[in-house]
C-alpha positions as a printed NumPy array, in Angstrom:
array([[ -7.978,   2.516,  17.241],
       [ -6.391,  -0.854,  17.879],
       [ -7.032,  -1.88 ,  14.277],
       [ -5.143,   1.18 ,  13.042],
       [ -2.187,   0.334,  15.282],
       [ -2.203,  -3.264,  14.039],
       [ -2.324,  -2.078,  10.427],
       [  0.617,   0.249,  11.032],
       [  2.664,  -2.541,  12.619],
       [  1.917,  -5.008,   9.838],
       [  2.701,  -2.346,   7.239],
       [  6.078,  -1.698,   8.841],
       [  6.888,  -5.411,   8.741],
       [  5.575,  -5.679,   5.169],
       [  7.58 ,  -2.694,   3.95 ],
       [ 10.728,  -4.006,   5.601],
       [ 10.239,  -7.36 ,   3.847],
       [  9.636,  -5.544,   0.548],
       [ 12.803,  -3.503,   1.01 ],
       [ 14.796,  -6.681,   1.613],
       [ 13.314,  -8.158,  -1.566],
       [ 14.476,  -5.133,  -3.542],
       [ 17.946,  -6.644,  -3.883],
       [ 16.454,  -9.723,  -5.539],
       [ 15.564, -10.116,  -9.209],
       [ 12.096,  -8.588,  -8.942],
       [ 13.055,  -5.126, -10.153],
       [ 11.793,  -1.738,  -9.115],
       [  8.554,  -1.959, -11.122],
       [  7.291,  -4.903,  -9.085],
       [  8.199,  -3.187,  -5.809],
       [  6.449,   0.031,  -6.791],
       [  3.385,  -2.008,  -7.816],
       [  3.385,  -3.714,  -4.415],
       [  3.655,  -0.33 ,  -2.696],
       [  0.692,   1.011,  -4.704],
       [ -1.389,  -2.027,  -3.709],
       [ -0.353,  -1.482,  -0.082],
       [ -1.382,   2.174,  -0.312],
       [ -4.804,   1.181,  -1.644],
       [ -5.233,  -1.291,   1.231],
       [ -4.342,   1.451,   3.729],
       [ -6.828,   3.819,   2.087],
       [ -9.532,   1.163,   2.224],
       [ -8.871,   0.621,   5.925],
       [ -8.587,   4.281,   6.871],
       [-11.317,   5.758,   4.682],
       [-14.609,   4.638,   3.236],
       [-15.057,   2.826,  -0.068],
       [-16.385,   5.981,  -1.727],
       [-13.229,   7.973,  -1.06 ],
       [-11.168,   5.004,  -2.288],
       [-13.041,   5.083,  -5.599],
       [-12.454,   8.837,  -5.849],
       [ -8.72 ,   8.364,  -5.249],
       [ -8.66 ,   5.593,  -7.852],
       [-10.264,   7.871, -10.453],
       [ -7.827,  10.633,  -9.493],
       [ -4.856,   8.326, -10.062],
       [ -6.255,   7.085, -13.366],
       [ -6.672,  10.594, -14.763],
       [ -3.477,  12.021, -13.252]])
């Protein structure tokens, strides 16, 4: 439970830093890529590795 709260707090800080970097020269592709990586990290923390692989296959064949 405490790990989930810590992940949520670090994700809020991370997303706020990403949103401040959006005005820089990175571009929207890099920010969306970072958000996808963050989503995969959240899925790995919240769910098992098997469901993460299933989600990965779902996104590949979407």
